[in-house]
Amino acid sequence: MIEINENTLYPLLRRLEKDGLLTTYTQLTSENRARKYYSITEEGKQYLREKKKDWYQFIDIVDTFLGGKDHD
């Protein structure tokens, strides 16, 4: 299992925001604490589609290398 902690996640989110793939806004909670929310941009959606396509191509290559879908 892959573990992701805040030292990995938040720098990644900041980079995605800097690259224009996410937008953020801050809102106060009922406990009067600021909470940051992220939203994917249209550019981010296009980037995601491209990366998903790359990922599925990679999976097909690995699957072919391993001998097909019936690998145990």
Short mmCIF file of C-alpha atoms in Angstrom, two decimals, residues 1-71:
data_model
loop_
_atom_site.label_atom_id
_atom_site.label_comp_id
_atom_site.label_asym_id
_atom_site.label_seq_id
_atom_site.Cartn_x
_atom_site.Cartn_y
_atom_site.Cartn_z
CA MET A 1 0.00 0.00 0.00
CA ILE A 2 1.25 3.49 -0.84
CA GLU A 3 1.19 5.93 2.04
CA ILE A 4 0.75 9.61 1.31
CA ASN A 5 1.30 12.12 4.06
CA GLU A 6 0.94 15.89 4.22
CA ASN A 7 4.65 16.34 3.44
CA THR A 8 3.92 14.77 0.05
CA LEU A 9 0.40 15.96 -0.62
CA TYR A 10 0.53 19.70 0.08
CA PRO A 11 3.65 20.47 -1.99
CA LEU A 12 2.02 18.60 -4.87
CA LEU A 13 -1.22 20.57 -4.46
CA ARG A 14 0.73 23.86 -4.37
CA ARG A 15 2.56 22.90 -7.58
CA LEU A 16 -0.70 21.99 -9.33
CA GLU A 17 -2.14 25.35 -8.25
CA LYS A 18 0.97 27.21 -9.45
CA ASP A 19 0.70 25.43 -12.80
CA GLY A 20 -2.94 26.54 -13.17
CA LEU A 21 -4.38 23.04 -12.84
CA LEU A 22 -6.13 23.76 -9.53
CA THR A 23 -7.69 26.81 -7.93
CA THR A 24 -8.14 27.31 -4.20
CA TYR A 25 -10.29 29.26 -1.84
CA THR A 26 -10.35 29.57 1.92
CA GLN A 27 -13.49 29.36 4.02
CA LEU A 28 -14.06 29.55 7.75
CA THR A 29 -15.44 26.46 9.45
CA SER A 30 -18.10 26.52 12.13
CA GLU A 31 -15.22 26.46 14.66
CA ASN A 32 -13.91 29.68 13.08
CA ARG A 33 -10.87 27.95 11.56
CA ALA A 34 -9.71 28.67 8.04
CA ARG A 35 -9.96 25.68 5.72
CA LYS A 36 -8.53 25.60 2.20
CA TYR A 37 -10.53 23.99 -0.61
CA TYR A 38 -9.22 22.90 -4.00
CA SER A 39 -11.02 22.79 -7.33
CA ILE A 40 -9.78 21.47 -10.65
CA THR A 41 -9.65 23.96 -13.53
CA GLU A 42 -10.59 23.25 -17.15
CA GLU A 43 -6.87 23.13 -17.92
CA GLY A 44 -6.48 20.65 -15.06
CA LYS A 45 -9.26 18.47 -16.47
CA GLN A 46 -7.53 18.40 -19.87
CA TYR A 47 -4.22 17.56 -18.20
CA LEU A 48 -5.91 14.75 -16.26
CA ARG A 49 -7.41 13.30 -19.45
CA GLU A 50 -3.97 13.30 -21.10
CA LYS A 51 -2.30 11.67 -18.10
CA LYS A 52 -5.03 9.03 -17.83
CA LYS A 53 -4.47 8.18 -21.49
CA ASP A 54 -0.72 7.87 -20.84
CA TRP A 55 -1.41 5.73 -17.77
CA TYR A 56 -3.65 3.30 -19.65
CA GLN A 57 -1.04 2.98 -22.41
CA PHE A 58 1.56 2.21 -19.75
CA ILE A 59 -0.72 -0.42 -18.18
CA ASP A 60 -1.20 -2.07 -21.58
CA ILE A 61 2.57 -2.22 -22.13
CA VAL A 62 3.20 -3.71 -18.69
CA ASP A 63 0.33 -6.15 -19.12
CA THR A 64 1.75 -7.28 -22.49
CA PHE A 65 5.20 -7.66 -20.92
CA LEU A 66 3.77 -9.77 -18.09
CA GLY A 67 2.01 -12.06 -20.55
CA GLY A 68 -1.56 -10.80 -20.67
CA LYS A 69 -4.39 -10.26 -18.28
CA ASP A 70 -4.37 -13.79 -16.84
CA HIS A 71 -1.23 -13.35 -14.77
#
